[in-house]
């Protein structure tokens, strides 16, 4: 937010400061103003003479469009803060009228009580500081106005030299000529450092007192104002007694200026203060979520825009559901390890992704059993073979031709296909054959040979085309074994693709980010769902009908949740990856388990036996308050 964005037509001097200036009387005020202006002119003339050599001083006109670096914030879909992202400065910029008058009063009282009168430098303060420092033989008193402090923070190095002080004064005078007092005060209060990597009044108020800067009491504001000279040393987080001493100094100064009464000062000193906590270095509430969001935003907008641009990022994730997903993965990882599934506790891993089919918003995403132990996000970055959970893409392709339906017969018998110098001979799990069966039956018990045959009949390139329509971007080769899942996909891709089945063919772009705005509320990215029908409704309803049978009487009876649900198990022939991907009309969820080192899982590991229960556990929690919704019947649509 630039200063110009909140420029006000008339200066709004804090009420008590305005009353004080008025109370000194016309003659006194005129005399003070005249003396100050005369002194400023004399000193300014001398400084300009001294600063002839400062031809390369910064152009202060850039402040007209200056935008301080600002912290970006990431929220869940309901507006709960998940994570704050910043570079060297943790700052939230707010307009002057949203900062408590108590804080304005306290800061001006202790830092620059003549701020609304001088023209950038305070000749009286300069003279007092000169005499005090001359008498002591060292620097014991400063003469910097608030404007000079702002110049130092924005343009100059902190070195203590005479030439730098001259440059500081010259620039302060220049700035006062192009910006109004309120604009300068707003810049200062948003720029000033309050310790603990807290920059600006709003960020500091939220950290110190867990409230907005607009709500600061006189007691809180005076403590904050007392920190400015040495924020780390005077911080109440590190030395509360010293912070209270600094608060008393500020309050006594305000009484001396007659900006507050002695009774108000006494009340403020006695008011109990409830400190917040340091907010600059807190961890994410949902690290697998925010890691993926930060990656996407960095690729889209650049790292600097994210770290310094004050973005407000609303994700699609429901933190309550995310907590359910994290707890489910953590608990089941332990249980499956105890059952001997994994190579080792550390190598064994699990990922879970939940997508809302109505919006294609990602509602929860877990990339491992413990983010602190491993930051690798298996939900978005690990490509693993899906096994038989790939078969629905083949069968949907067949149904969409209009030549096949759930009851169409397919022969489950030995077959071989030329493959290089030899032959590819698909085998069923267990090695047996079932003869002629319906496609419905072949799906329910996950027969391999029928899937390979159907894949050859409809064409593998057509299957790949459907995968692309469903949003799968991972490389896919049209190898004969493709229908059995000989391709590497991510859990996010699987959950998103199945979500389109759950919505009966309607699809929006799958995303973790609902909207991004800048700190002023201007929209930078809007991912409002724009659903379009990408699949044939009859073919989709037919597939949903067969996949319900997988749960009711097929390989995934461990996934029964007491309501209509569809899904497919997946187990690779090497038993290195096991899956269950299932859905109801309101939620599609993919669960994967395997070893990070790609070692085989324990003997007898199957998707239906080990991860279907994980899916069931999560779905029962996630759908606790959701009504039961039936899938659409194929009879509601025309066959292609």
Coordinates of C-alpha atoms in Angstrom, one line a residue:
X1 CA 0.0 0.0 0.0
X2 CA 1.6 3.3 -1.1
X3 CA 1.4 6.4 1.1
X4 CA -0.5 8.2 -1.7
X5 CA -3.2 5.6 -1.6
X6 CA -4.3 6.9 1.8
X7 CA -3.5 10.6 1.4
X8 CA -6.0 12.8 3.2
X9 CA -7.1 16.2 2.1
X10 CA -6.7 17.7 5.6
X11 CA -4.0 16.7 8.1
X12 CA -5.6 14.8 10.9
X13 CA -3.3 15.7 13.8
X14 CA -3.9 13.5 16.8
X15 CA -6.6 15.2 18.8
X16 CA -4.6 15.8 21.9
X17 CA -1.7 17.1 20.1
X18 CA -3.9 19.5 18.1
X19 CA -5.5 20.7 21.3
X20 CA -2.1 21.3 22.8
X21 CA -0.9 23.3 19.8
X22 CA -4.2 25.4 20.0
X23 CA -3.9 25.8 23.8
X24 CA -0.5 27.7 23.7
X25 CA -2.4 30.7 22.3
X26 CA -2.1 32.6 19.1
X27 CA 0.9 34.7 20.2
X28 CA 2.8 31.8 21.7
X29 CA 2.1 29.5 18.7
X30 CA 3.0 32.2 16.3
X31 CA 6.2 32.9 18.2
X32 CA 7.1 29.3 18.4
X33 CA 6.3 28.7 14.7
X34 CA 8.1 31.8 13.6
X35 CA 11.2 31.0 15.7
X36 CA 11.2 27.4 14.4
X37 CA 10.8 28.4 10.8
X38 CA 13.5 31.1 11.1
X39 CA 15.8 28.7 12.8
X40 CA 15.0 26.0 10.2
X41 CA 15.8 28.5 7.4
X42 CA 19.1 29.5 8.9
X43 CA 20.2 26.0 9.6
X44 CA 18.9 24.8 6.3
X45 CA 20.8 27.4 4.5
X46 CA 24.0 26.4 6.3
X47 CA 23.3 22.7 5.6
X48 CA 22.7 23.3 1.9
X49 CA 26.1 25.1 1.8
X50 CA 27.7 22.2 3.5
X51 CA 26.0 19.8 1.2
X52 CA 27.1 21.2 -2.2
X53 CA 29.1 18.0 -2.7
X54 CA 26.1 15.8 -2.1
X55 CA 25.1 15.8 -5.7
X56 CA 24.4 12.1 -5.6
X57 CA 21.9 12.1 -2.8
X58 CA 18.9 9.9 -3.4
X59 CA 15.9 11.4 -5.2
X60 CA 13.3 11.6 -2.4
X61 CA 10.5 12.0 -5.0
X62 CA 10.4 8.2 -5.3
X63 CA 8.6 8.3 -1.9
X64 CA 5.5 9.5 -3.7
X65 CA 5.1 5.9 -5.0
X66 CA 7.1 4.1 -2.4
X67 CA 5.7 0.8 -1.2
X68 CA 7.3 -0.8 1.9
X69 CA 8.1 -4.4 1.8
X70 CA 5.3 -6.3 3.4
X71 CA 4.6 -9.8 4.8
X72 CA 2.5 -12.2 2.7
X73 CA -0.1 -14.3 4.5
X74 CA -1.6 -17.6 3.6
X75 CA -5.1 -18.6 4.9
X76 CA -7.3 -21.7 4.8
X77 CA -10.6 -21.5 2.9
X78 CA -12.4 -20.2 6.0
X79 CA -9.9 -17.4 6.6
X80 CA -7.8 -19.0 9.3
X81 CA -4.1 -18.0 9.1
X82 CA -1.8 -20.8 8.2
X83 CA 1.5 -19.1 7.5
X84 CA 3.2 -15.8 7.1
X85 CA 6.0 -15.3 4.6
X86 CA 8.5 -12.5 4.6
X87 CA 12.0 -11.7 3.8
X88 CA 14.1 -9.6 6.2
X89 CA 11.2 -7.5 7.2
X90 CA 8.0 -8.9 8.8
X91 CA 5.6 -6.0 8.1
X92 CA 1.9 -5.4 7.5
X93 CA 1.2 -1.9 6.1
X94 CA -1.9 -0.1 7.2
X95 CA -3.2 3.5 6.7
X96 CA -2.7 6.2 9.3
X97 CA -6.4 6.3 10.2
X98 CA -6.2 2.7 11.3
X99 CA -3.5 3.4 13.9
X100 CA -4.5 4.3 17.4
X101 CA -4.2 7.9 18.3
X102 CA -2.6 6.7 21.5
X103 CA 0.3 5.3 19.6
X104 CA 0.7 8.4 17.4
X105 CA 0.7 10.5 20.6
X106 CA 3.2 8.3 22.4
X107 CA 5.6 8.1 19.5
X108 CA 5.5 11.8 18.7
X109 CA 5.8 12.7 22.4
X110 CA 9.0 10.7 22.9
X111 CA 10.6 10.9 19.5
X112 CA 9.6 14.3 18.0
X113 CA 7.1 16.5 19.9
X114 CA 7.5 19.3 17.4
X115 CA 6.9 17.1 14.4
X116 CA 3.8 19.0 13.1
X117 CA 5.7 22.4 13.5
X118 CA 9.2 21.9 12.1
X119 CA 10.2 21.5 8.4
X120 CA 12.3 18.4 8.8
X121 CA 14.9 19.5 11.3
X122 CA 14.5 21.0 14.8
X123 CA 17.1 23.8 15.3
X124 CA 16.4 23.9 19.1
X125 CA 17.1 20.2 19.5
X126 CA 20.2 20.5 17.3
X127 CA 21.5 23.3 19.6
X128 CA 20.7 21.4 22.8
X129 CA 22.3 18.2 21.5
X130 CA 25.4 20.1 20.3
X131 CA 25.9 21.7 23.8
X132 CA 25.3 18.4 25.6
X133 CA 27.6 16.4 23.5
X134 CA 30.3 19.2 23.6
X135 CA 30.2 19.2 27.4
X136 CA 30.5 15.4 27.7
X137 CA 33.0 14.9 25.0
X138 CA 30.9 12.2 23.4
X139 CA 27.5 11.7 21.8
X140 CA 25.0 11.6 24.7
X141 CA 22.0 13.2 23.0
X142 CA 20.6 13.1 19.5
X143 CA 18.7 15.7 17.6
X144 CA 17.1 13.6 14.9
X145 CA 13.5 14.5 14.0
X146 CA 11.1 11.8 13.1
X147 CA 11.6 12.8 9.4
X148 CA 15.4 12.4 9.8
X149 CA 14.9 9.0 11.3
X150 CA 12.7 8.1 8.3
X151 CA 15.4 9.3 5.9
X152 CA 18.1 7.3 7.7
X153 CA 16.0 4.1 7.6
X154 CA 15.0 4.5 3.9
X155 CA 18.1 6.0 2.2
X156 CA 21.2 6.0 4.3
X157 CA 23.6 3.7 6.1
X158 CA 23.7 3.7 10.0
X159 CA 27.3 5.0 10.1
X160 CA 27.8 7.8 12.6
X161 CA 29.7 10.5 10.6
X162 CA 29.2 14.2 10.2
X163 CA 28.7 14.0 6.5
X164 CA 26.0 11.4 6.9
X165 CA 24.2 13.6 9.4
X166 CA 24.3 16.5 7.0
X167 CA 22.9 14.3 4.2
X168 CA 20.2 13.1 6.6
X169 CA 19.2 16.7 7.4
X170 CA 19.2 17.8 3.7
X171 CA 17.1 14.9 2.7
X172 CA 14.7 15.5 5.6
X173 CA 14.1 19.0 4.4
X174 CA 13.5 17.8 0.8
X175 CA 11.0 15.2 1.9
X176 CA 9.0 17.7 3.9
X177 CA 8.6 19.7 0.7
X178 CA 7.0 16.8 -1.2
X179 CA 5.0 14.9 1.4
X180 CA 2.4 16.1 3.9
X181 CA 3.0 15.5 7.6
X182 CA 0.4 12.8 7.8
X183 CA 2.0 11.0 4.9
X184 CA 5.4 11.1 6.7
X185 CA 3.9 9.9 10.0
X186 CA 2.2 7.0 8.2
X187 CA 5.4 6.1 6.4
X188 CA 7.3 6.2 9.7
X189 CA 4.8 4.1 11.7
X190 CA 4.8 1.5 9.0
X191 CA 8.6 1.5 8.5
X192 CA 9.9 1.7 12.1
X193 CA 11.6 -1.4 13.6
X194 CA 10.2 -2.7 16.9
X195 CA 12.6 -5.7 17.4
X196 CA 12.2 -9.4 16.8
X197 CA 12.0 -8.8 13.1
X198 CA 8.8 -6.8 13.6
X199 CA 8.5 -3.8 11.3
X200 CA 5.6 -1.4 11.4
X201 CA 2.9 -0.6 14.0
X202 CA 0.4 -3.3 12.9
X203 CA 2.8 -6.2 13.0
X204 CA 4.4 -5.1 16.3
X205 CA 0.9 -4.6 17.9
X206 CA -0.2 -8.0 16.8
X207 CA 2.9 -9.6 18.2
X208 CA 3.3 -7.7 21.5
X209 CA -0.4 -7.5 22.5
X210 CA -2.2 -9.8 20.1
X211 CA -4.4 -7.0 18.7
X212 CA -4.5 -4.5 15.9
X213 CA -2.7 -1.2 16.1
X214 CA -6.1 0.5 15.9
X215 CA -7.0 -0.9 19.3
X216 CA -3.9 -0.1 21.4
X217 CA -4.6 1.4 24.8
X218 CA -2.4 4.3 26.1
X219 CA -0.6 1.8 28.3
X220 CA 0.2 -0.5 25.4
X221 CA 1.1 2.4 23.0
X222 CA 3.4 4.0 25.5
X223 CA 5.3 0.7 26.0
X224 CA 5.7 0.3 22.3
X225 CA 6.9 3.9 21.8
X226 CA 9.5 3.4 24.5
X227 CA 11.1 0.5 22.6
X228 CA 12.0 2.5 19.4
X229 CA 15.4 3.7 20.6
X230 CA 16.7 0.1 21.4
X231 CA 13.9 -2.4 20.5
X232 CA 15.8 -5.6 21.2
X233 CA 17.2 -4.3 24.5
X234 CA 13.9 -2.8 25.8
X235 CA 11.6 -5.5 24.5
X236 CA 9.1 -6.8 27.1
X237 CA 9.7 -10.3 25.7
X238 CA 13.3 -10.1 26.9
X239 CA 13.2 -7.7 29.8
X240 CA 9.7 -6.8 31.0
X241 CA 11.0 -4.7 33.9
X242 CA 13.1 -2.5 31.6
X243 CA 10.1 -2.2 29.2
X244 CA 8.0 -0.9 32.0
X245 CA 10.6 1.7 32.9
X246 CA 10.7 2.9 29.3
X247 CA 6.8 3.0 29.4
X248 CA 7.0 5.3 32.4
X249 CA 9.5 7.6 30.7
X250 CA 7.1 8.0 27.7
X251 CA 4.1 8.6 29.9
X252 CA 5.9 11.2 32.0
X253 CA 7.0 13.0 28.8
X254 CA 3.3 13.1 27.7
X255 CA 2.4 14.7 31.0
X256 CA 5.2 17.2 30.7
X257 CA 3.9 18.1 27.3
X258 CA 0.4 18.4 28.8
X259 CA -0.9 15.9 26.2
X260 CA -2.3 13.7 28.9
X261 CA -3.2 14.3 32.6
X262 CA -1.1 12.9 35.5
X263 CA -4.1 10.7 36.4
X264 CA -4.2 9.2 32.8
X265 CA -0.5 8.5 33.1
X266 CA -0.9 6.8 36.5
X267 CA -3.8 4.7 35.2
X268 CA -1.7 3.6 32.2
X269 CA 1.3 2.6 34.4
X270 CA -1.0 0.4 36.6
X271 CA -2.9 -1.2 33.8
X272 CA -2.1 -4.9 33.5
X273 CA -0.6 -5.8 30.2
X274 CA -1.2 -9.2 28.5
X275 CA 1.7 -9.9 26.2
X276 CA 1.3 -11.9 23.0
X277 CA 4.1 -13.9 21.4
X278 CA 6.8 -13.3 18.8
X279 CA 5.2 -13.9 15.4
X280 CA 8.0 -13.5 13.0
X281 CA 9.4 -17.0 13.2
X282 CA 6.4 -19.2 13.7
X283 CA 6.0 -22.4 11.8
X284 CA 3.2 -23.2 9.4
X285 CA 0.0 -24.8 10.7
X286 CA -0.1 -27.0 7.6
X287 CA 3.4 -27.2 6.2
X288 CA 2.6 -29.6 3.3
X289 CA -0.1 -27.2 2.2
X290 CA 1.9 -24.0 2.5
X291 CA 5.0 -25.6 0.9
X292 CA 3.0 -26.4 -2.2
X293 CA 1.3 -23.0 -2.2
X294 CA 4.6 -21.2 -1.9
X295 CA 6.1 -23.2 -4.7
X296 CA 3.2 -22.3 -7.1
X297 CA 3.2 -18.6 -6.2
X298 CA 6.9 -18.4 -6.6
X299 CA 6.7 -19.9 -10.1
X300 CA 3.8 -17.6 -11.0
X301 CA 4.8 -14.3 -9.4
X302 CA 8.5 -14.6 -8.5
X303 CA 10.2 -15.0 -5.1
X304 CA 10.5 -11.2 -4.4
X305 CA 6.8 -10.6 -5.0
X306 CA 5.9 -13.3 -2.5
X307 CA 8.4 -12.4 0.2
X308 CA 7.9 -8.6 0.0
X309 CA 4.7 -8.0 -1.8
X310 CA 2.1 -8.3 1.0
X311 CA 0.0 -11.0 -0.8
X312 CA -3.1 -12.3 0.9
X313 CA -3.5 -15.9 -0.2
X314 CA -6.7 -17.8 0.4
X315 CA -6.1 -21.5 -0.1
X316 CA -8.8 -24.1 -0.8
X317 CA -7.8 -26.2 2.1
X318 CA -10.1 -26.7 5.1
X319 CA -7.7 -26.7 8.1
X320 CA -10.2 -28.9 10.1
X321 CA -10.1 -31.5 7.4
X322 CA -6.4 -31.1 7.0
X323 CA -5.9 -31.9 10.7
X324 CA -8.0 -35.0 10.2
X325 CA -5.9 -36.1 7.2
X326 CA -2.6 -35.5 9.1
X327 CA -3.8 -37.4 12.1
X328 CA -5.1 -40.3 10.0
X329 CA -1.8 -40.6 8.1
X330 CA 0.3 -40.4 11.2
X331 CA -1.8 -43.0 13.1
X332 CA -2.1 -45.5 10.3
X333 CA 1.6 -45.2 9.4
X334 CA 2.3 -46.4 13.0
X335 CA -0.2 -49.2 12.7
X336 CA 1.0 -50.4 9.3
X337 CA 4.6 -50.4 10.5
X338 CA 3.6 -52.5 13.4
X339 CA 1.9 -54.9 11.0
X340 CA 5.2 -55.3 9.1
X341 CA 4.2 -53.5 6.0
X342 CA 7.2 -51.2 5.7
X343 CA 11.0 -51.7 5.2
X344 CA 11.6 -49.5 8.2
X345 CA 9.7 -46.9 10.2
X346 CA 11.5 -44.1 8.5
X347 CA 11.5 -45.5 4.9
X348 CA 7.8 -46.3 5.1
X349 CA 5.6 -43.5 3.9
X350 CA 2.0 -42.5 3.1
X351 CA 0.3 -39.7 1.2
X352 CA -3.3 -38.6 1.2
X353 CA -5.1 -36.0 -1.0
X354 CA -8.7 -34.9 -0.8
X355 CA -10.4 -33.0 -3.6
X356 CA -13.9 -31.6 -3.7
X357 CA -15.5 -32.8 -7.0
X358 CA -17.9 -29.9 -7.0
X359 CA -15.1 -27.3 -7.2
X360 CA -12.0 -29.3 -7.8
X361 CA -10.6 -27.5 -4.8
X362 CA -8.0 -29.4 -2.8
X363 CA -9.4 -29.7 0.7
X364 CA -6.5 -31.6 2.4
X365 CA -3.1 -32.7 1.3
X366 CA -0.6 -34.8 3.3
X367 CA 2.8 -35.6 1.8
X368 CA 4.2 -37.9 4.5
X369 CA 3.6 -39.1 8.1
X370 CA 5.8 -36.3 9.6
X371 CA 6.8 -33.1 7.9
X372 CA 9.6 -32.4 10.5
X373 CA 11.2 -35.8 9.6
X374 CA 10.9 -35.3 5.8
X375 CA 9.9 -32.2 3.9
X376 CA 9.5 -34.1 0.6
X377 CA 5.9 -33.9 -0.4
X378 CA 4.9 -37.3 -1.8
X379 CA 1.4 -36.1 -2.6
X380 CA 2.6 -33.7 -5.3
X381 CA 6.2 -34.7 -6.0
X382 CA 6.4 -38.5 -5.8
X383 CA 5.4 -40.3 -8.9
X384 CA 4.6 -43.9 -8.2
X385 CA 2.9 -46.7 -10.2
X386 CA -0.8 -46.7 -9.5
X387 CA -1.3 -50.4 -10.3
X388 CA -4.9 -51.4 -10.9
X389 CA -6.2 -48.0 -9.7
X390 CA -5.3 -46.9 -13.3
X391 CA -7.9 -49.3 -14.8
X392 CA -10.9 -46.9 -14.5
X393 CA -9.3 -44.7 -17.1
X394 CA -9.3 -47.7 -19.5
X395 CA -12.9 -48.7 -18.8
X396 CA -14.2 -45.2 -19.0
X397 CA -12.6 -44.9 -22.4
X398 CA -14.3 -48.1 -23.5
X399 CA -17.7 -46.9 -22.2
X400 CA -17.3 -43.6 -23.9
X401 CA -17.1 -45.3 -27.3
X402 CA -20.7 -46.6 -26.8
X403 CA -19.6 -50.1 -27.8
X404 CA -19.1 -51.3 -24.2
X405 CA -21.2 -51.2 -21.1
X406 CA -20.9 -52.5 -17.5
X407 CA -22.5 -55.8 -18.5
X408 CA -20.5 -56.3 -21.8
X409 CA -18.7 -59.6 -21.8
X410 CA -14.9 -59.9 -21.8
X411 CA -12.9 -63.1 -22.0
X412 CA -10.5 -63.6 -19.1
X413 CA -8.2 -66.2 -20.7
X414 CA -4.5 -66.5 -21.5
X415 CA -3.2 -64.1 -24.1
X416 CA 0.2 -62.9 -25.3
X417 CA 1.3 -59.8 -27.3
X418 CA 4.4 -59.3 -29.3
X419 CA 6.8 -57.1 -27.4
X420 CA 10.2 -56.4 -28.8
X421 CA 12.0 -59.6 -29.3
X422 CA 9.5 -61.6 -27.2
X423 CA 6.0 -61.5 -25.9
X424 CA 4.1 -59.7 -23.2
X425 CA 1.9 -62.2 -21.3
X426 CA -0.4 -60.5 -18.7
X427 CA -1.2 -62.5 -15.6
X428 CA -4.0 -62.1 -13.0
X429 CA -3.2 -61.7 -9.3
X430 CA -3.0 -65.3 -8.1
X431 CA -2.5 -66.7 -11.7
X432 CA -6.0 -68.1 -12.3
X433 CA -8.5 -67.4 -15.1
X434 CA -12.2 -66.8 -14.9
X435 CA -13.4 -67.3 -18.5
X436 CA -16.1 -65.0 -19.9
X437 CA -17.1 -62.4 -17.3
X438 CA -18.9 -59.0 -17.5
X439 CA -16.8 -55.8 -17.4
X440 CA -18.5 -55.1 -14.1
X441 CA -17.2 -58.3 -12.6
X442 CA -13.7 -57.8 -14.1
X443 CA -13.5 -54.4 -12.3
X444 CA -14.9 -55.6 -9.0
X445 CA -12.3 -58.4 -8.6
X446 CA -9.6 -56.5 -10.5
X447 CA -8.8 -59.0 -13.2
X448 CA -5.8 -57.9 -15.2
X449 CA -6.2 -59.7 -18.5
X450 CA -9.6 -58.1 -19.4
X451 CA -8.1 -54.7 -18.7
X452 CA -5.2 -55.3 -21.1
X453 CA -7.5 -56.7 -23.8
X454 CA -9.9 -53.7 -23.5
X455 CA -7.0 -51.3 -23.6
X456 CA -5.8 -52.9 -26.9
X457 CA -9.3 -52.8 -28.4
X458 CA -10.0 -49.1 -27.6
X459 CA -6.4 -48.0 -28.3
X460 CA -3.9 -46.9 -25.7
X461 CA -3.5 -43.5 -27.3
X462 CA -7.2 -42.9 -26.7
X463 CA -6.7 -43.9 -23.0
X464 CA -3.8 -41.4 -22.7
X465 CA -6.0 -38.7 -24.3
X466 CA -8.6 -39.3 -21.6
X467 CA -5.9 -39.0 -18.9
X468 CA -4.9 -35.6 -20.3
X469 CA -8.5 -34.5 -20.3
X470 CA -8.7 -35.5 -16.6
X471 CA -5.7 -33.2 -15.9
X472 CA -2.9 -35.8 -15.6
X473 CA 0.3 -34.2 -16.8
X474 CA 2.9 -36.9 -15.9
X475 CA 4.6 -38.6 -18.9
X476 CA 2.6 -41.6 -20.2
X477 CA 3.8 -44.1 -22.8
X478 CA 1.4 -46.4 -24.7
X479 CA 3.0 -49.6 -23.5
X480 CA 0.9 -52.8 -23.6
X481 CA 0.9 -53.0 -19.8
X482 CA -0.4 -49.4 -19.3
X483 CA -3.9 -50.6 -18.3
X484 CA -2.3 -52.3 -15.3
X485 CA -0.7 -49.0 -14.1
X486 CA 2.8 -49.2 -15.6
X487 CA 3.1 -45.4 -15.4
X488 CA 4.3 -43.1 -12.6
X489 CA 1.6 -40.7 -11.3
X490 CA 1.2 -38.5 -8.2
X491 CA -1.5 -38.9 -5.6
X492 CA -2.7 -35.4 -6.4
X493 CA -3.2 -36.4 -10.1
X494 CA -5.1 -39.5 -9.1
X495 CA -7.4 -37.7 -6.6
X496 CA -8.1 -35.0 -9.1
X497 CA -8.9 -37.4 -12.0
X498 CA -11.2 -39.5 -9.8
X499 CA -12.9 -36.2 -8.7
X500 CA -14.1 -35.7 -12.3
X501 CA -15.7 -39.2 -12.2
X502 CA -17.4 -38.2 -8.9
X503 CA -18.8 -35.0 -10.4
X504 CA -20.2 -37.1 -13.3
X505 CA -17.9 -35.6 -15.8
X506 CA -17.8 -31.9 -14.7
X507 CA -14.4 -30.4 -14.1
X508 CA -12.7 -27.2 -13.0
X509 CA -9.0 -26.7 -12.8
X510 CA -7.7 -28.5 -9.7
X511 CA -6.0 -26.0 -7.4
X512 CA -4.8 -25.4 -3.9
X513 CA -5.3 -21.6 -4.3
X514 CA -8.7 -20.0 -4.3
X515 CA -7.7 -16.4 -4.6
X516 CA -4.7 -14.0 -4.2
X517 CA -4.9 -10.3 -3.6
X518 CA -2.4 -7.6 -2.7
X519 CA -2.6 -5.9 0.7
X520 CA -5.0 -3.3 -0.7
X521 CA -7.5 -6.0 -1.8
X522 CA -6.7 -5.9 -5.5
X523 CA -7.2 -9.3 -7.1
X524 CA -4.0 -10.9 -8.4
X525 CA -5.3 -14.4 -9.0
X526 CA -8.8 -15.7 -9.0
X527 CA -9.4 -19.4 -9.2
X528 CA -13.2 -19.3 -8.9
X529 CA -14.4 -22.7 -10.3
X530 CA -15.4 -22.6 -13.9
X531 CA -16.9 -26.1 -14.4
X532 CA -17.2 -27.6 -17.9
X533 CA -18.5 -31.0 -19.0
X534 CA -15.4 -32.9 -20.1
X535 CA -16.6 -36.5 -19.9
X536 CA -19.6 -38.3 -21.4
X537 CA -22.3 -38.4 -18.6
X538 CA -23.6 -41.9 -19.5
X539 CA -20.1 -43.4 -19.6
X540 CA -19.2 -41.7 -16.3
X541 CA -22.3 -42.9 -14.6
X542 CA -21.7 -46.4 -15.9
X543 CA -18.1 -46.3 -14.5
X544 CA -19.4 -45.0 -11.1
X545 CA -21.9 -47.9 -11.0
X546 CA -19.1 -50.5 -11.5
X547 CA -16.7 -48.8 -9.0
X548 CA -19.4 -48.9 -6.3
X549 CA -19.3 -52.7 -6.7
X550 CA -15.6 -52.7 -5.9
X551 CA -16.5 -51.5 -2.4
X552 CA -19.7 -53.4 -2.0
X553 CA -18.5 -56.9 -3.0
X554 CA -15.1 -56.5 -4.7
X555 CA -11.5 -56.0 -3.6
X556 CA -12.3 -53.0 -1.4
X557 CA -14.9 -54.2 1.1
X558 CA -12.6 -52.7 3.8
X559 CA -13.6 -49.3 2.4
X560 CA -17.3 -49.5 3.2
X561 CA -18.5 -46.3 4.9
X562 CA -22.2 -46.9 5.2
X563 CA -23.2 -44.8 2.2
X564 CA -22.8 -45.0 -1.6
X565 CA -19.1 -44.8 -2.5
X566 CA -17.0 -45.8 -5.5
X567 CA -13.3 -46.5 -5.8
X568 CA -10.6 -48.8 -7.0
X569 CA -7.7 -50.6 -5.3
X570 CA -4.2 -50.6 -6.7
X571 CA -1.3 -52.9 -6.1
X572 CA 1.8 -53.1 -8.2
X573 CA 3.1 -56.5 -9.2
X574 CA 6.3 -55.9 -7.3
X575 CA 4.3 -54.9 -4.2
X576 CA 6.2 -51.6 -4.0
X577 CA 3.1 -49.4 -4.2
X578 CA -0.4 -49.9 -2.8
X579 CA -3.3 -47.5 -3.4
X580 CA -6.9 -46.9 -2.8
X581 CA -8.6 -44.1 -4.6
X582 CA -12.3 -43.6 -3.8
X583 CA -15.1 -41.0 -3.8
X584 CA -18.6 -39.9 -3.0
X585 CA -20.2 -37.0 -4.9
X586 CA -18.8 -34.5 -2.3
X587 CA -15.2 -35.8 -1.9
X588 CA -12.6 -37.7 -3.8
X589 CA -9.6 -39.1 -1.9
X590 CA -6.4 -40.9 -2.9
X591 CA -4.3 -42.8 -0.4
X592 CA -0.9 -44.2 -1.3
X593 CA 1.6 -46.2 0.8
X594 CA 5.1 -47.4 0.0
X595 CA 8.8 -47.2 0.9
X596 CA 10.8 -44.2 0.0
X597 CA 13.7 -46.4 -1.1
X598 CA 11.3 -48.3 -3.4
X599 CA 11.8 -51.6 -1.5
X600 CA 9.0 -54.2 -1.6
X601 CA 6.3 -53.9 1.0
X602 CA 5.5 -56.8 3.4
X603 CA 4.2 -60.1 2.1
X604 CA 0.6 -59.9 1.0
X605 CA 0.4 -56.1 0.8
X606 CA -2.6 -55.0 -1.2
X607 CA -4.4 -51.8 -1.6
X608 CA -7.7 -53.3 -0.4
X609 CA -6.1 -54.9 2.6
X610 CA -3.9 -52.1 3.9
X611 CA -4.9 -48.7 2.6
X612 CA -8.6 -49.1 2.0
X613 CA -9.1 -49.0 5.8
X614 CA -7.0 -45.8 5.9
X615 CA -9.4 -44.2 3.3
X616 CA -12.4 -45.5 5.3
X617 CA -11.2 -43.9 8.5
X618 CA -10.6 -40.5 6.9
X619 CA -13.8 -40.5 5.0
X620 CA -15.9 -41.3 8.1
X621 CA -14.4 -38.3 9.8
X622 CA -14.6 -35.9 6.8
X623 CA -18.2 -36.8 5.9
X624 CA -19.5 -36.8 9.5
X625 CA -21.7 -33.8 8.8
X626 CA -22.3 -34.3 5.1
X627 CA -25.7 -35.7 3.8
X628 CA -25.8 -39.0 2.0
X629 CA -25.9 -38.3 -1.8
X630 CA -26.6 -41.0 -4.4
X631 CA -24.6 -41.2 -7.7
X632 CA -26.5 -40.6 -10.9
X633 CA -27.8 -43.7 -12.7
X634 CA -26.7 -44.5 -16.2
X635 CA -30.4 -44.7 -17.1
X636 CA -30.7 -40.9 -16.6
X637 CA -28.5 -40.3 -19.7
X638 CA -28.4 -41.3 -23.4
X639 CA -25.8 -43.9 -24.3
X640 CA -23.2 -42.5 -26.8

